[in-house]
PDB file of C-alpha atoms in Angstrom:
ATOM      1  CA  UNK A   1      -0.012  -0.020  -0.014  1.00  0.00           C
ATOM      2  CA  UNK A   2       2.821   2.350   0.888  1.00  0.00           C
ATOM      3  CA  UNK A   3       4.455   1.518  -2.411  1.00  0.00           C
ATOM      4  CA  UNK A   4       1.295   2.578  -4.265  1.00  0.00           C
ATOM      5  CA  UNK A   5       1.201   5.877  -2.322  1.00  0.00           C
ATOM      6  CA  UNK A   6       4.800   6.540  -3.384  1.00  0.00           C
ATOM      7  CA  UNK A   7       4.239   5.469  -7.010  1.00  0.00           C
ATOM      8  CA  UNK A   8       4.708   8.947  -8.454  1.00  0.00           C
ATOM      9  CA  UNK A   9       7.967   9.460  -6.548  1.00  0.00           C
ATOM     10  CA  UNK A  10       9.299   6.070  -7.644  1.00  0.00           C
ATOM     11  CA  UNK A  11       8.357   6.687 -11.275  1.00  0.00           C
ATOM     12  CA  UNK A  12       9.976  10.121 -11.334  1.00  0.00           C
ATOM     13  CA  UNK A  13      13.202   8.652  -9.848  1.00  0.00           C
ATOM     14  CA  UNK A  14      13.359   5.767 -12.297  1.00  0.00           C
ATOM     15  CA  UNK A  15      12.548   7.968 -15.312  1.00  0.00           C
ATOM     16  CA  UNK A  16      15.421  10.306 -14.429  1.00  0.00           C
ATOM     17  CA  UNK A  17      13.373  13.478 -14.586  1.00  0.00           C
ATOM     18  CA  UNK A  18      11.734  12.859 -17.955  1.00  0.00           C
ATOM     19  CA  UNK A  19       8.424  14.684 -18.507  1.00  0.00           C
ATOM     20  CA  UNK A  20       5.699  13.510 -20.826  1.00  0.00           C
ATOM     21  CA  UNK A  21       5.310  16.801 -22.661  1.00  0.00           C
ATOM     22  CA  UNK A  22       5.425  18.125 -26.231  1.00  0.00           C
ATOM     23  CA  UNK A  23       9.201  18.449 -26.100  1.00  0.00           C
ATOM     24  CA  UNK A  24       9.621  14.748 -25.220  1.00  0.00           C
ATOM     25  CA  UNK A  25       7.208  13.766 -27.979  1.00  0.00           C
ATOM     26  CA  UNK A  26       9.264  15.752 -30.489  1.00  0.00           C
ATOM     27  CA  UNK A  27      12.503  14.108 -29.342  1.00  0.00           C
ATOM     28  CA  UNK A  28      10.955  10.622 -29.687  1.00  0.00           C
ATOM     29  CA  UNK A  29       9.741  11.404 -33.244  1.00  0.00           C
ATOM     30  CA  UNK A  30      13.175  12.753 -34.181  1.00  0.00           C
ATOM     31  CA  UNK A  31      14.934   9.665 -32.852  1.00  0.00           C
ATOM     32  CA  UNK A  32      12.547   7.447 -34.818  1.00  0.00           C
ATOM     33  CA  UNK A  33      13.364   9.108 -38.167  1.00  0.00           C
ATOM     34  CA  UNK A  34      16.167   7.833 -40.415  1.00  0.00           C
ATOM     35  CA  UNK A  35      19.343   9.956 -40.116  1.00  0.00           C
ATOM     36  CA  UNK A  36      19.006  11.406 -43.635  1.00  0.00           C
ATOM     37  CA  UNK A  37      15.546  12.773 -42.753  1.00  0.00           C
ATOM     38  CA  UNK A  38      16.831  14.456 -39.615  1.00  0.00           C
ATOM     39  CA  UNK A  39      18.942  16.956 -41.555  1.00  0.00           C
ATOM     40  CA  UNK A  40      17.679  20.525 -41.312  1.00  0.00           C
ATOM     41  CA  UNK A  41      15.938  21.562 -44.523  1.00  0.00           C
ATOM     42  CA  UNK A  42      17.630  24.898 -45.073  1.00  0.00           C
ATOM     43  CA  UNK A  43      16.239  25.650 -48.525  1.00  0.00           C
ATOM     44  CA  UNK A  44      12.571  25.909 -47.453  1.00  0.00           C
ATOM     45  CA  UNK A  45      13.580  27.991 -44.447  1.00  0.00           C
ATOM     46  CA  UNK A  46      15.641  30.365 -46.601  1.00  0.00           C
ATOM     47  CA  UNK A  47      12.782  30.630 -49.101  1.00  0.00           C
ATOM     48  CA  UNK A  48      10.276  31.432 -46.337  1.00  0.00           C
ATOM     49  CA  UNK A  49      12.571  34.065 -44.852  1.00  0.00           C
ATOM     50  CA  UNK A  50      13.060  35.678 -48.273  1.00  0.00           C
ATOM     51  CA  UNK A  51       9.313  35.710 -48.858  1.00  0.00           C
ATOM     52  CA  UNK A  52       8.768  37.392 -45.497  1.00  0.00           C
ATOM     53  CA  UNK A  53      11.297  40.110 -46.390  1.00  0.00           C
ATOM     54  CA  UNK A  54       9.570  40.695 -49.745  1.00  0.00           C
ATOM     55  CA  UNK A  55       6.127  40.950 -48.084  1.00  0.00           C
ATOM     56  CA  UNK A  56       7.460  43.349 -45.442  1.00  0.00           C
ATOM     57  CA  UNK A  57       9.070  45.552 -48.079  1.00  0.00           C
ATOM     58  CA  UNK A  58       5.893  45.536 -50.113  1.00  0.00           C
ATOM     59  CA  UNK A  59       3.886  46.559 -47.068  1.00  0.00           C
ATOM     60  CA  UNK A  60       6.263  49.412 -46.309  1.00  0.00           C
ATOM     61  CA  UNK A  61       5.992  50.643 -49.881  1.00  0.00           C
ATOM     62  CA  UNK A  62       2.211  50.242 -50.157  1.00  0.00           C
ATOM     63  CA  UNK A  63       1.217  51.665 -46.787  1.00  0.00           C
ATOM     64  CA  UNK A  64       2.183  55.290 -47.533  1.00  0.00           C
ATOM     65  CA  UNK A  65       0.254  55.041 -50.801  1.00  0.00           C
ATOM     66  CA  UNK A  66      -2.871  53.914 -48.944  1.00  0.00           C
ATOM     67  CA  UNK A  67      -2.579  56.524 -46.213  1.00  0.00           C
ATOM     68  CA  UNK A  68      -3.920  60.002 -46.742  1.00  0.00           C
ATOM     69  CA  UNK A  69      -2.195  63.145 -45.670  1.00  0.00           C
ATOM     70  CA  UNK A  70      -4.619  63.562 -42.767  1.00  0.00           C
ATOM     71  CA  UNK A  71      -3.512  60.317 -41.146  1.00  0.00           C
ATOM     72  CA  UNK A  72      -6.361  58.200 -42.455  1.00  0.00           C
ATOM     73  CA  UNK A  73      -6.689  55.421 -44.988  1.00  0.00           C
ATOM     74  CA  UNK A  74      -9.412  54.061 -47.262  1.00  0.00           C
ATOM     75  CA  UNK A  75     -10.574  50.491 -46.763  1.00  0.00           C
ATOM     76  CA  UNK A  76     -12.997  48.923 -49.231  1.00  0.00           C
ATOM     77  CA  UNK A  77     -15.945  47.221 -47.554  1.00  0.00           C
ATOM     78  CA  UNK A  78     -19.111  45.607 -48.717  1.00  0.00           C
ATOM     79  CA  UNK A  79     -22.215  44.652 -46.728  1.00  0.00           C
ATOM     80  CA  UNK A  80     -24.485  41.829 -47.850  1.00  0.00           C
ATOM     81  CA  UNK A  81     -26.802  42.992 -50.603  1.00  0.00           C
ATOM     82  CA  UNK A  82     -25.245  46.453 -50.923  1.00  0.00           C
ATOM     83  CA  UNK A  83     -22.824  48.176 -53.233  1.00  0.00           C
ATOM     84  CA  UNK A  84     -19.109  48.232 -52.532  1.00  0.00           C
ATOM     85  CA  UNK A  85     -18.105  51.327 -50.520  1.00  0.00           C
ATOM     86  CA  UNK A  86     -14.833  52.846 -49.412  1.00  0.00           C
ATOM     87  CA  UNK A  87     -14.674  53.534 -45.703  1.00  0.00           C
ATOM     88  CA  UNK A  88     -12.287  56.248 -44.478  1.00  0.00           C
ATOM     89  CA  UNK A  89     -10.671  55.287 -41.174  1.00  0.00           C
ATOM     90  CA  UNK A  90      -8.664  57.679 -39.068  1.00  0.00           C
ATOM     91  CA  UNK A  91      -5.468  56.142 -37.784  1.00  0.00           C
ATOM     92  CA  UNK A  92      -4.998  58.554 -34.929  1.00  0.00           C
ATOM     93  CA  UNK A  93      -5.589  57.675 -31.302  1.00  0.00           C
ATOM     94  CA  UNK A  94      -8.765  58.638 -29.456  1.00  0.00           C
ATOM     95  CA  UNK A  95     -10.859  58.871 -32.622  1.00  0.00           C
ATOM     96  CA  UNK A  96     -13.877  61.073 -31.838  1.00  0.00           C
ATOM     97  CA  UNK A  97     -17.335  59.634 -32.357  1.00  0.00           C
ATOM     98  CA  UNK A  98     -18.660  60.216 -35.835  1.00  0.00           C
ATOM     99  CA  UNK A  99     -15.268  60.720 -37.479  1.00  0.00           C
ATOM    100  CA  UNK A 100     -15.662  57.692 -39.761  1.00  0.00           C
ATOM    101  CA  UNK A 101     -17.004  58.981 -43.033  1.00  0.00           C
ATOM    102  CA  UNK A 102     -18.317  56.859 -45.894  1.00  0.00           C
ATOM    103  CA  UNK A 103     -18.297  57.744 -49.596  1.00  0.00           C
ATOM    104  CA  UNK A 104     -18.246  55.809 -52.829  1.00  0.00           C
ATOM    105  CA  UNK A 105     -14.891  57.311 -53.861  1.00  0.00           C
ATOM    106  CA  UNK A 106     -16.430  59.358 -56.706  1.00  0.00           C
ATOM    107  CA  UNK A 107     -17.439  62.392 -54.633  1.00  0.00           C
ATOM    108  CA  UNK A 108     -21.048  61.291 -54.682  1.00  0.00           C
ATOM    109  CA  UNK A 109     -22.759  60.305 -51.452  1.00  0.00           C
ATOM    110  CA  UNK A 110     -24.207  56.912 -50.845  1.00  0.00           C
ATOM    111  CA  UNK A 111     -27.955  56.342 -50.615  1.00  0.00           C
ATOM    112  CA  UNK A 112     -30.159  57.433 -47.705  1.00  0.00           C
ATOM    113  CA  UNK A 113     -28.579  56.609 -44.351  1.00  0.00           C
ATOM    114  CA  UNK A 114     -30.121  57.032 -40.943  1.00  0.00           C
ATOM    115  CA  UNK A 115     -28.418  57.575 -37.595  1.00  0.00           C
ATOM    116  CA  UNK A 116     -31.746  57.404 -35.722  1.00  0.00           C
ATOM    117  CA  UNK A 117     -32.316  54.237 -33.706  1.00  0.00           C
ATOM    118  CA  UNK A 118     -35.579  52.334 -33.818  1.00  0.00           C
ATOM    119  CA  UNK A 119     -38.562  52.527 -36.086  1.00  0.00           C
ATOM    120  CA  UNK A 120     -40.296  55.794 -36.892  1.00  0.00           C
ATOM    121  CA  UNK A 121     -43.493  54.931 -35.007  1.00  0.00           C
ATOM    122  CA  UNK A 122     -41.714  53.342 -32.006  1.00  0.00           C
ATOM    123  CA  UNK A 123     -38.297  54.830 -31.382  1.00  0.00           C
ATOM    124  CA  UNK A 124     -36.195  54.985 -28.186  1.00  0.00           C
ATOM    125  CA  UNK A 125     -36.527  58.429 -26.645  1.00  0.00           C
ATOM    126  CA  UNK A 126     -36.068  60.684 -23.668  1.00  0.00           C
ATOM    127  CA  UNK A 127     -38.820  63.213 -23.040  1.00  0.00           C
ATOM    128  CA  UNK A 128     -38.278  66.148 -20.690  1.00  0.00           C
ATOM    129  CA  UNK A 129     -41.265  68.464 -20.484  1.00  0.00           C
ATOM    130  CA  UNK A 130     -41.979  69.595 -24.075  1.00  0.00           C
ATOM    131  CA  UNK A 131     -38.565  68.590 -25.377  1.00  0.00           C
ATOM    132  CA  UNK A 132     -38.086  65.151 -26.906  1.00  0.00           C
ATOM    133  CA  UNK A 133     -34.820  63.479 -27.881  1.00  0.00           C
ATOM    134  CA  UNK A 134     -34.388  60.384 -30.048  1.00  0.00           C
ATOM    135  CA  UNK A 135     -31.501  57.943 -29.531  1.00  0.00           C
ATOM    136  CA  UNK A 136     -28.770  57.803 -32.196  1.00  0.00           C
ATOM    137  CA  UNK A 137     -26.929  54.699 -33.331  1.00  0.00           C
ATOM    138  CA  UNK A 138     -23.590  56.554 -33.248  1.00  0.00           C
ATOM    139  CA  UNK A 139     -21.738  56.842 -30.912  1.00  0.00           C
ATOM    140  CA  UNK A 140     -22.274  53.548 -29.166  1.00  0.00           C
ATOM    141  CA  UNK A 141     -20.770  54.896 -25.958  1.00  0.00           C
ATOM    142  CA  UNK A 142     -20.233  58.633 -25.423  1.00  0.00           C
ATOM    143  CA  UNK A 143     -16.937  59.575 -23.792  1.00  0.00           C
ATOM    144  CA  UNK A 144     -17.082  61.184 -20.343  1.00  0.00           C
ATOM    145  CA  UNK A 145     -15.409  64.390 -21.535  1.00  0.00           C
ATOM    146  CA  UNK A 146     -18.508  65.273 -23.593  1.00  0.00           C
ATOM    147  CA  UNK A 147     -20.929  64.932 -20.664  1.00  0.00           C
ATOM    148  CA  UNK A 148     -22.326  68.247 -19.511  1.00  0.00           C
ATOM    149  CA  UNK A 149     -24.479  69.233 -16.555  1.00  0.00           C
ATOM    150  CA  UNK A 150     -26.991  66.874 -15.004  1.00  0.00           C
ATOM    151  CA  UNK A 151     -30.525  67.661 -16.188  1.00  0.00           C
ATOM    152  CA  UNK A 152     -32.260  65.294 -13.796  1.00  0.00           C
ATOM    153  CA  UNK A 153     -33.176  61.664 -13.378  1.00  0.00           C
ATOM    154  CA  UNK A 154     -35.705  59.598 -15.315  1.00  0.00           C
ATOM    155  CA  UNK A 155     -38.836  59.625 -13.214  1.00  0.00           C
ATOM    156  CA  UNK A 156     -40.739  57.036 -15.211  1.00  0.00           C
ATOM    157  CA  UNK A 157     -39.872  54.228 -17.580  1.00  0.00           C
ATOM    158  CA  UNK A 158     -42.853  53.741 -19.853  1.00  0.00           C
ATOM    159  CA  UNK A 159     -43.784  52.393 -23.291  1.00  0.00           C
ATOM    160  CA  UNK A 160     -46.227  55.314 -23.701  1.00  0.00           C
ATOM    161  CA  UNK A 161     -44.181  58.515 -23.100  1.00  0.00           C
ATOM    162  CA  UNK A 162     -46.835  60.637 -24.851  1.00  0.00           C
ATOM    163  CA  UNK A 163     -49.406  60.019 -22.111  1.00  0.00           C
ATOM    164  CA  UNK A 164     -46.972  60.183 -19.211  1.00  0.00           C
ATOM    165  CA  UNK A 165     -47.348  62.827 -16.549  1.00  0.00           C
ATOM    166  CA  UNK A 166     -44.504  65.379 -16.340  1.00  0.00           C
ATOM    167  CA  UNK A 167     -40.879  65.009 -15.358  1.00  0.00           C
ATOM    168  CA  UNK A 168     -38.293  63.151 -17.418  1.00  0.00           C
ATOM    169  CA  UNK A 169     -39.688  59.971 -18.965  1.00  0.00           C
ATOM    170  CA  UNK A 170     -38.246  57.406 -21.348  1.00  0.00           C
ATOM    171  CA  UNK A 171     -38.979  54.159 -23.087  1.00  0.00           C
ATOM    172  CA  UNK A 172     -35.252  53.323 -23.316  1.00  0.00           C
ATOM    173  CA  UNK A 173     -33.560  54.741 -20.200  1.00  0.00           C
ATOM    174  CA  UNK A 174     -34.457  53.044 -16.908  1.00  0.00           C
ATOM    175  CA  UNK A 175     -36.083  54.989 -14.109  1.00  0.00           C
ATOM    176  CA  UNK A 176     -33.544  56.587 -11.756  1.00  0.00           C
ATOM    177  CA  UNK A 177     -30.862  57.004 -14.423  1.00  0.00           C
ATOM    178  CA  UNK A 178     -29.343  60.491 -14.801  1.00  0.00           C
ATOM    179  CA  UNK A 179     -29.888  62.464 -17.986  1.00  0.00           C
ATOM    180  CA  UNK A 180     -27.034  64.767 -18.970  1.00  0.00           C
ATOM    181  CA  UNK A 181     -26.637  67.677 -21.346  1.00  0.00           C
ATOM    182  CA  UNK A 182     -24.017  67.141 -24.048  1.00  0.00           C
ATOM    183  CA  UNK A 183     -21.266  69.753 -23.954  1.00  0.00           C
ATOM    184  CA  UNK A 184     -21.836  72.449 -26.514  1.00  0.00           C
ATOM    185  CA  UNK A 185     -25.259  71.077 -27.475  1.00  0.00           C
ATOM    186  CA  UNK A 186     -27.609  72.201 -24.740  1.00  0.00           C
ATOM    187  CA  UNK A 187     -31.154  71.968 -26.112  1.00  0.00           C
ATOM    188  CA  UNK A 188     -29.994  69.994 -29.176  1.00  0.00           C
ATOM    189  CA  UNK A 189     -28.873  66.702 -27.562  1.00  0.00           C
ATOM    190  CA  UNK A 190     -28.789  64.858 -24.252  1.00  0.00           C
ATOM    191  CA  UNK A 191     -27.051  61.690 -23.053  1.00  0.00           C
ATOM    192  CA  UNK A 192     -28.135  58.880 -20.736  1.00  0.00           C
ATOM    193  CA  UNK A 193     -27.080  55.338 -19.924  1.00  0.00           C
ATOM    194  CA  UNK A 194     -28.849  52.568 -21.836  1.00  0.00           C
ATOM    195  CA  UNK A 195     -27.929  48.979 -21.004  1.00  0.00           C
ATOM    196  CA  UNK A 196     -24.536  49.995 -19.599  1.00  0.00           C
ATOM    197  CA  UNK A 197     -23.528  52.400 -22.420  1.00  0.00           C
ATOM    198  CA  UNK A 198     -23.781  56.185 -22.470  1.00  0.00           C
ATOM    199  CA  UNK A 199     -25.965  56.981 -25.499  1.00  0.00           C
ATOM    200  CA  UNK A 200     -26.691  60.239 -27.302  1.00  0.00           C
ATOM    201  CA  UNK A 201     -30.247  61.408 -27.997  1.00  0.00           C
ATOM    202  CA  UNK A 202     -30.895  64.103 -30.641  1.00  0.00           C
ATOM    203  CA  UNK A 203     -33.726  66.640 -30.426  1.00  0.00           C
ATOM    204  CA  UNK A 204     -36.761  65.710 -32.537  1.00  0.00           C
ATOM    205  CA  UNK A 205     -40.425  66.620 -32.879  1.00  0.00           C
ATOM    206  CA  UNK A 206     -42.822  64.429 -30.990  1.00  0.00           C
ATOM    207  CA  UNK A 207     -46.515  64.498 -30.141  1.00  0.00           C
ATOM    208  CA  UNK A 208     -47.135  67.690 -32.144  1.00  0.00           C
ATOM    209  CA  UNK A 209     -44.329  69.625 -30.408  1.00  0.00           C
ATOM    210  CA  UNK A 210     -40.982  70.658 -31.928  1.00  0.00           C
ATOM    211  CA  UNK A 211     -39.455  74.031 -31.119  1.00  0.00           C
ATOM    212  CA  UNK A 212     -40.364  75.614 -27.785  1.00  0.00           C
ATOM    213  CA  UNK A 213     -40.734  79.369 -27.321  1.00  0.00           C
ATOM    214  CA  UNK A 214     -38.270  81.392 -29.406  1.00  0.00           C
ATOM    215  CA  UNK A 215     -35.977  78.491 -30.298  1.00  0.00           C
ATOM    216  CA  UNK A 216     -34.463  78.513 -33.795  1.00  0.00           C
ATOM    217  CA  UNK A 217     -32.881  75.811 -35.944  1.00  0.00           C
ATOM    218  CA  UNK A 218     -29.465  76.212 -34.330  1.00  0.00           C
ATOM    219  CA  UNK A 219     -30.949  75.774 -30.862  1.00  0.00           C
ATOM    220  CA  UNK A 220     -32.554  72.419 -31.679  1.00  0.00           C
ATOM    221  CA  UNK A 221     -29.910  71.061 -34.050  1.00  0.00           C
ATOM    222  CA  UNK A 222     -26.411  72.291 -33.170  1.00  0.00           C
ATOM    223  CA  UNK A 223     -26.332  74.217 -29.924  1.00  0.00           C
ATOM    224  CA  UNK A 224     -23.000  76.047 -29.980  1.00  0.00           C
ATOM    225  CA  UNK A 225     -21.168  73.315 -31.947  1.00  0.00           C
ATOM    226  CA  UNK A 226     -19.761  74.068 -35.408  1.00  0.00           C
ATOM    227  CA  UNK A 227     -20.266  71.963 -38.556  1.00  0.00           C
ATOM    228  CA  UNK A 228     -17.030  70.624 -40.045  1.00  0.00           C
ATOM    229  CA  UNK A 229     -18.449  68.356 -42.803  1.00  0.00           C
ATOM    230  CA  UNK A 230     -21.768  67.273 -44.267  1.00  0.00           C
ATOM    231  CA  UNK A 231     -23.284  64.666 -46.531  1.00  0.00           C
ATOM    232  CA  UNK A 232     -26.495  65.022 -48.510  1.00  0.00           C
ATOM    233  CA  UNK A 233     -27.522  61.633 -49.901  1.00  0.00           C
ATOM    234  CA  UNK A 234     -27.751  61.501 -53.670  1.00  0.00           C
ATOM    235  CA  UNK A 235     -25.807  64.755 -54.005  1.00  0.00           C
ATOM    236  CA  UNK A 236     -22.416  64.478 -52.353  1.00  0.00           C
ATOM    237  CA  UNK A 237     -20.066  65.114 -49.460  1.00  0.00           C
ATOM    238  CA  UNK A 238     -18.561  68.428 -48.408  1.00  0.00           C
ATOM    239  CA  UNK A 239     -15.645  67.688 -46.091  1.00  0.00           C
ATOM    240  CA  UNK A 240     -13.912  71.070 -46.040  1.00  0.00           C
ATOM    241  CA  UNK A 241     -14.682  72.841 -42.783  1.00  0.00           C
ATOM    242  CA  UNK A 242     -14.869  76.317 -44.322  1.00  0.00           C
ATOM    243  CA  UNK A 243     -17.231  75.155 -47.102  1.00  0.00           C
ATOM    244  CA  UNK A 244     -19.359  73.175 -44.666  1.00  0.00           C
ATOM    245  CA  UNK A 245     -19.671  76.181 -42.369  1.00  0.00           C
ATOM    246  CA  UNK A 246     -20.675  78.427 -45.288  1.00  0.00           C
ATOM    247  CA  UNK A 247     -23.412  75.956 -46.251  1.00  0.00           C
ATOM    248  CA  UNK A 248     -24.591  75.788 -42.656  1.00  0.00           C
ATOM    249  CA  UNK A 249     -24.788  79.583 -42.552  1.00  0.00           C
ATOM    250  CA  UNK A 250     -27.018  79.479 -45.668  1.00  0.00           C
ATOM    251  CA  UNK A 251     -29.273  77.006 -43.896  1.00  0.00           C
ATOM    252  CA  UNK A 252     -29.449  78.910 -40.587  1.00  0.00           C
ATOM    253  CA  UNK A 253     -30.047  82.220 -42.342  1.00  0.00           C
ATOM    254  CA  UNK A 254     -32.735  81.097 -44.773  1.00  0.00           C
ATOM    255  CA  UNK A 255     -34.494  78.155 -43.116  1.00  0.00           C
ATOM    256  CA  UNK A 256     -38.182  78.876 -42.532  1.00  0.00           C
ATOM    257  CA  UNK A 257     -40.007  76.896 -39.855  1.00  0.00           C
ATOM    258  CA  UNK A 258     -43.120  75.252 -41.317  1.00  0.00           C
ATOM    259  CA  UNK A 259     -44.406  73.281 -38.323  1.00  0.00           C
ATOM    260  CA  UNK A 260     -43.896  70.480 -35.834  1.00  0.00           C
ATOM    261  CA  UNK A 261     -44.936  67.704 -38.190  1.00  0.00           C
ATOM    262  CA  UNK A 262     -42.111  65.951 -40.046  1.00  0.00           C
ATOM    263  CA  UNK A 263     -42.197  66.389 -43.796  1.00  0.00           C
ATOM    264  CA  UNK A 264     -43.632  63.418 -45.697  1.00  0.00           C
ATOM    265  CA  UNK A 265     -40.986  63.955 -48.395  1.00  0.00           C
ATOM    266  CA  UNK A 266     -37.880  62.350 -46.784  1.00  0.00           C
ATOM    267  CA  UNK A 267     -36.079  60.722 -49.652  1.00  0.00           C
ATOM    268  CA  UNK A 268     -32.711  62.114 -48.590  1.00  0.00           C
ATOM    269  CA  UNK A 269     -30.662  62.308 -45.425  1.00  0.00           C
ATOM    270  CA  UNK A 270     -28.468  65.194 -44.362  1.00  0.00           C
ATOM    271  CA  UNK A 271     -25.655  64.159 -41.990  1.00  0.00           C
ATOM    272  CA  UNK A 272     -23.756  66.882 -40.133  1.00  0.00           C
ATOM    273  CA  UNK A 273     -20.366  66.167 -38.542  1.00  0.00           C
ATOM    274  CA  UNK A 274     -19.780  68.552 -35.668  1.00  0.00           C
ATOM    275  CA  UNK A 275     -16.648  70.079 -34.111  1.00  0.00           C
ATOM    276  CA  UNK A 276     -17.196  68.043 -30.913  1.00  0.00           C
ATOM    277  CA  UNK A 277     -16.926  64.747 -32.871  1.00  0.00           C
ATOM    278  CA  UNK A 278     -20.655  63.926 -32.891  1.00  0.00           C
ATOM    279  CA  UNK A 279     -22.908  63.547 -35.908  1.00  0.00           C
ATOM    280  CA  UNK A 280     -26.533  64.657 -36.183  1.00  0.00           C
ATOM    281  CA  UNK A 281     -29.113  64.047 -38.893  1.00  0.00           C
ATOM    282  CA  UNK A 282     -32.004  65.706 -40.681  1.00  0.00           C
ATOM    283  CA  UNK A 283     -34.290  64.073 -43.239  1.00  0.00           C
ATOM    284  CA  UNK A 284     -34.514  66.006 -46.464  1.00  0.00           C
ATOM    285  CA  UNK A 285     -36.401  66.253 -49.741  1.00  0.00           C
ATOM    286  CA  UNK A 286     -38.541  68.618 -51.788  1.00  0.00           C
ATOM    287  CA  UNK A 287     -36.662  71.662 -50.545  1.00  0.00           C
ATOM    288  CA  UNK A 288     -37.359  70.906 -46.867  1.00  0.00           C
ATOM    289  CA  UNK A 289     -35.416  69.406 -43.985  1.00  0.00           C
ATOM    290  CA  UNK A 290     -36.814  67.912 -40.812  1.00  0.00           C
ATOM    291  CA  UNK A 291     -35.797  66.472 -37.446  1.00  0.00           C
ATOM    292  CA  UNK A 292     -37.141  68.838 -34.837  1.00  0.00           C
ATOM    293  CA  UNK A 293     -40.015  70.085 -37.002  1.00  0.00           C
ATOM    294  CA  UNK A 294     -39.919  70.812 -40.727  1.00  0.00           C
ATOM    295  CA  UNK A 295     -37.837  73.663 -42.168  1.00  0.00           C
ATOM    296  CA  UNK A 296     -38.111  74.948 -45.704  1.00  0.00           C
ATOM    297  CA  UNK A 297     -34.883  76.070 -47.350  1.00  0.00           C
ATOM    298  CA  UNK A 298     -34.532  75.677 -51.121  1.00  0.00           C
ATOM    299  CA  UNK A 299     -31.492  77.982 -50.967  1.00  0.00           C
ATOM    300  CA  UNK A 300     -29.550  75.371 -49.017  1.00  0.00           C
ATOM    301  CA  UNK A 301     -30.111  72.615 -51.585  1.00  0.00           C
ATOM    302  CA  UNK A 302     -29.027  74.934 -54.403  1.00  0.00           C
ATOM    303  CA  UNK A 303     -25.913  76.002 -52.513  1.00  0.00           C
ATOM    304  CA  UNK A 304     -25.011  72.387 -51.666  1.00  0.00           C
ATOM    305  CA  UNK A 305     -25.279  71.312 -55.321  1.00  0.00           C
ATOM    306  CA  UNK A 306     -23.052  74.221 -56.351  1.00  0.00           C
ATOM    307  CA  UNK A 307     -20.469  73.342 -53.679  1.00  0.00           C
ATOM    308  CA  UNK A 308     -20.262  69.727 -54.831  1.00  0.00           C
ATOM    309  CA  UNK A 309     -20.074  70.585 -58.543  1.00  0.00           C
ATOM    310  CA  UNK A 310     -17.238  73.121 -58.068  1.00  0.00           C
TER     311      UNK A 310
END
């Protein structure tokens, strides 16, 4: 019995320290091979090393050609059932939300794209008094440096925000969660935690209410943020900050508020990249744009077409 208890010790002593591992298996296989097969095959190793050097050199030559002067590079992607698109990725650290821009490489924008989460009739929202904000798909998690002041906590989590009684209510943010202003976008966007991630909600019309009091388009769309680029589907992309700001000035100066209802003509999407790294959206078509109410501005569409064609 004692001998069985000491079996491991006896085996280790008799085996002289040999361990049944991958190294021992390799040594056994090597010993079993004929001597002529044990010789090191230098030619394949040299060929592999040479191929690695060629690939590395090719990569060093090709990489600068792929990279743009702004530290980004284009990567071709294709989703199932859609056309091939070139995605522009920034290679810098701490990429701000919304900085990934998509174009077809020809200067023309892709088809209608929406940043709004959920379906039109049933979308995730935060409602605070008469102001309503709809959740965006981007960014997936807002960084803490863009969180502004606390606006309050969600008093009620409900699937029917329209019939709720006062306070901050939501059908996406749980009761008790804090709702924050987004820096530089007070009145135009808020942020709140949804399933562990800090999500951004953009101001929209809801329940027959859009602008409140003397608010204008800047108040409900941009706050104090500046536009650095924009994309109008079916027309093109303007990615020069000066040009984008000029176009935004045309819109802010000439846009006429038509009402709280969203325009039925929404064949296009207008995406606006902002100086704080966020992106907001308006639906467009027939000379009008809408998100927080409908705004008529044929001058903007004409100016955008001119900017793209130049």
